[in-house]
Coordinates of C-alpha atoms in Angstrom, one line a residue:
M1 CA 70.6 16.5 -109.1
K2 CA 67.2 16.6 -106.8
I3 CA 64.7 15.2 -106.8
L4 CA 60.5 16.4 -105.4
F5 CA 57.4 13.8 -105.2
V6 CA 54.0 15.8 -104.0
G7 CA 51.6 13.6 -102.8
I8 CA 48.3 13.7 -101.5
S9 CA 48.5 15.0 -97.1
N10 CA 49.8 13.6 -94.2
K11 CA 49.1 10.0 -92.8
S12 CA 48.0 10.8 -88.6
T13 CA 48.9 8.2 -85.8
L14 CA 48.3 7.9 -82.0
S15 CA 51.0 9.8 -81.7
G16 CA 50.6 12.7 -84.2
D17 CA 51.0 13.1 -87.7
L18 CA 53.5 11.6 -90.1
K19 CA 56.5 12.6 -92.0
P20 CA 54.9 13.4 -95.8
L21 CA 55.0 9.9 -98.3
D22 CA 56.6 8.2 -94.5
E23 CA 58.3 4.8 -95.1
T24 CA 55.5 3.2 -92.1
T25 CA 52.3 3.8 -95.1
A26 CA 52.2 1.4 -98.5
T27 CA 52.5 4.7 -100.1
G28 CA 55.9 5.9 -98.0
K29 CA 57.5 1.9 -98.8
I30 CA 57.2 1.9 -103.1
I31 CA 58.6 5.7 -102.6
S32 CA 61.9 5.1 -100.5
Q33 CA 61.4 2.2 -103.2
I34 CA 61.8 4.2 -105.6
E35 CA 64.6 6.4 -104.3
Q36 CA 66.6 3.1 -103.3
R37 CA 67.2 2.8 -107.4
I38 CA 67.9 6.1 -108.3
M39 CA 70.0 6.5 -105.9
K40 CA 69.4 10.8 -105.9
N41 CA 69.1 13.0 -103.4
S42 CA 65.0 13.4 -103.0
V43 CA 62.8 15.6 -101.2
K44 CA 58.9 14.5 -100.3
I45 CA 56.2 16.5 -99.2
N46 CA 52.0 16.6 -99.7
L47 CA 49.2 18.8 -101.1
V48 CA 48.4 19.9 -97.2
D49 CA 50.6 19.9 -94.4
F50 CA 48.3 18.7 -92.0
T51 CA 45.8 15.5 -91.8
P52 CA 42.8 15.9 -93.2
L53 CA 39.7 14.0 -91.0
D54 CA 35.8 14.2 -91.5
D55 CA 33.5 14.7 -88.6
L56 CA 33.5 11.2 -87.4
G57 CA 37.2 11.4 -87.3
K58 CA 38.5 9.5 -90.5
I59 CA 41.4 10.7 -93.6
R60 CA 39.4 12.5 -95.9
Y61 CA 40.7 13.8 -99.3
P62 CA 41.5 17.7 -98.8
N63 CA 38.9 20.3 -99.5
D64 CA 39.3 23.2 -103.0
F65 CA 39.6 25.9 -99.9
E66 CA 42.6 23.7 -97.6
I67 CA 44.8 23.3 -100.7
Q68 CA 44.1 26.4 -102.1
N69 CA 45.3 27.4 -98.9
N70 CA 48.1 25.4 -98.6
M71 CA 49.3 26.4 -102.3
P72 CA 51.3 29.2 -101.5
K73 CA 53.8 27.5 -99.6
L74 CA 54.2 24.1 -101.6
I75 CA 55.3 26.5 -104.2
E76 CA 57.6 28.4 -102.2
F77 CA 58.8 24.9 -100.8
I78 CA 59.8 24.1 -104.9
K79 CA 61.0 26.8 -105.0
S80 CA 63.9 27.2 -102.0
H81 CA 64.4 23.1 -103.1
A82 CA 65.3 23.6 -106.6
P83 CA 64.7 19.8 -108.0
C84 CA 65.5 19.3 -111.5
L85 CA 62.3 17.2 -111.4
V86 CA 59.3 16.7 -109.1
F87 CA 57.3 14.2 -109.4
L88 CA 52.9 14.9 -108.6
L89 CA 51.4 12.3 -106.7
G90 CA 47.8 11.5 -108.9
K91 CA 45.0 12.8 -110.4
L92 CA 43.9 15.0 -107.0
V93 CA 47.9 16.6 -106.9
E94 CA 47.6 17.2 -111.0
K95 CA 44.7 19.1 -111.2
S96 CA 45.6 21.2 -107.4
F97 CA 48.4 22.6 -109.5
F98 CA 46.8 23.1 -112.5
K99 CA 44.1 25.2 -110.2
Y100 CA 46.2 27.0 -107.7
S101 CA 49.4 27.7 -109.6
E102 CA 51.3 28.8 -112.5
M103 CA 51.6 25.3 -113.9
K104 CA 51.2 24.7 -117.7
K105 CA 51.1 21.6 -120.1
I106 CA 53.7 21.4 -122.3
K107 CA 53.0 17.2 -123.0
D108 CA 51.6 14.4 -122.3
C109 CA 52.7 14.3 -118.6
C110 CA 56.2 16.6 -118.9
Y111 CA 55.6 20.3 -117.3
F112 CA 56.8 23.7 -117.2
L113 CA 56.8 26.0 -113.5
D114 CA 57.8 29.2 -113.9
I115 CA 61.2 28.7 -112.2
H116 CA 62.0 25.9 -115.1
I117 CA 61.5 22.9 -113.4
I118 CA 60.5 20.2 -114.4
L119 CA 57.3 18.1 -113.2
Y120 CA 55.6 14.5 -114.4
S121 CA 52.3 13.9 -113.5
I122 CA 52.3 9.9 -111.9
K123 CA 49.6 7.5 -110.1
H124 CA 50.1 7.6 -106.8
P125 CA 51.3 5.1 -105.1
S126 CA 48.2 3.4 -103.3
Y127 CA 46.0 3.3 -106.3
I128 CA 49.9 1.2 -107.4
H129 CA 49.8 -0.9 -104.0
T130 CA 46.1 -1.5 -104.1
Y131 CA 44.7 -1.8 -107.6
K132 CA 47.8 -3.2 -109.5
K133 CA 50.1 -4.3 -106.7
D134 CA 51.5 -7.1 -109.0
L135 CA 52.8 -4.0 -111.3
T136 CA 54.8 -2.0 -108.8
G137 CA 58.7 -3.2 -110.1
E138 CA 57.1 -1.6 -113.2
Y139 CA 56.3 1.2 -111.6
I140 CA 59.5 2.1 -109.8
N141 CA 61.3 1.2 -113.6
E142 CA 58.9 3.7 -115.2
I143 CA 60.0 6.6 -112.5
E144 CA 64.2 4.9 -112.2
A145 CA 63.6 5.6 -116.7
I146 CA 62.3 9.2 -116.2
V147 CA 64.9 10.5 -113.9
K148 CA 67.1 9.1 -116.2
K149 CA 66.1 10.6 -118.9
H150 CA 66.3 14.1 -117.2
I151 CA 69.9 13.3 -115.8

């Protein structure tokens, strides 16, 4: 069973862009803890495959144009990796999927694409790290329970 985590964008360093959800970031560390707990084959990708920067060179959220242009690549990536379960990390990723793909909402947090993949929208790990750090274990437990539900 392959699991896919979809973040927002890559983080940039002086040596270049990091891989999606890199373990050197707070988000990547939490995803790594989840991967260790669920012990399943997982893949990580971002909504856009670059680091969006503002005029001052600071990281920003990708805009609609950037997201829309990257969505066909992202959908193709999902189809080619054929995961059974996809976690959409945060509202921006969820809203972008609704806006630029053929995702349909079936239940409160569970979705299906025309390719019969189960998607869950969950809080972004950076939100947990920044505002709910004391609930990190509970967050990981909830994701583990979702994975067990669909195995």
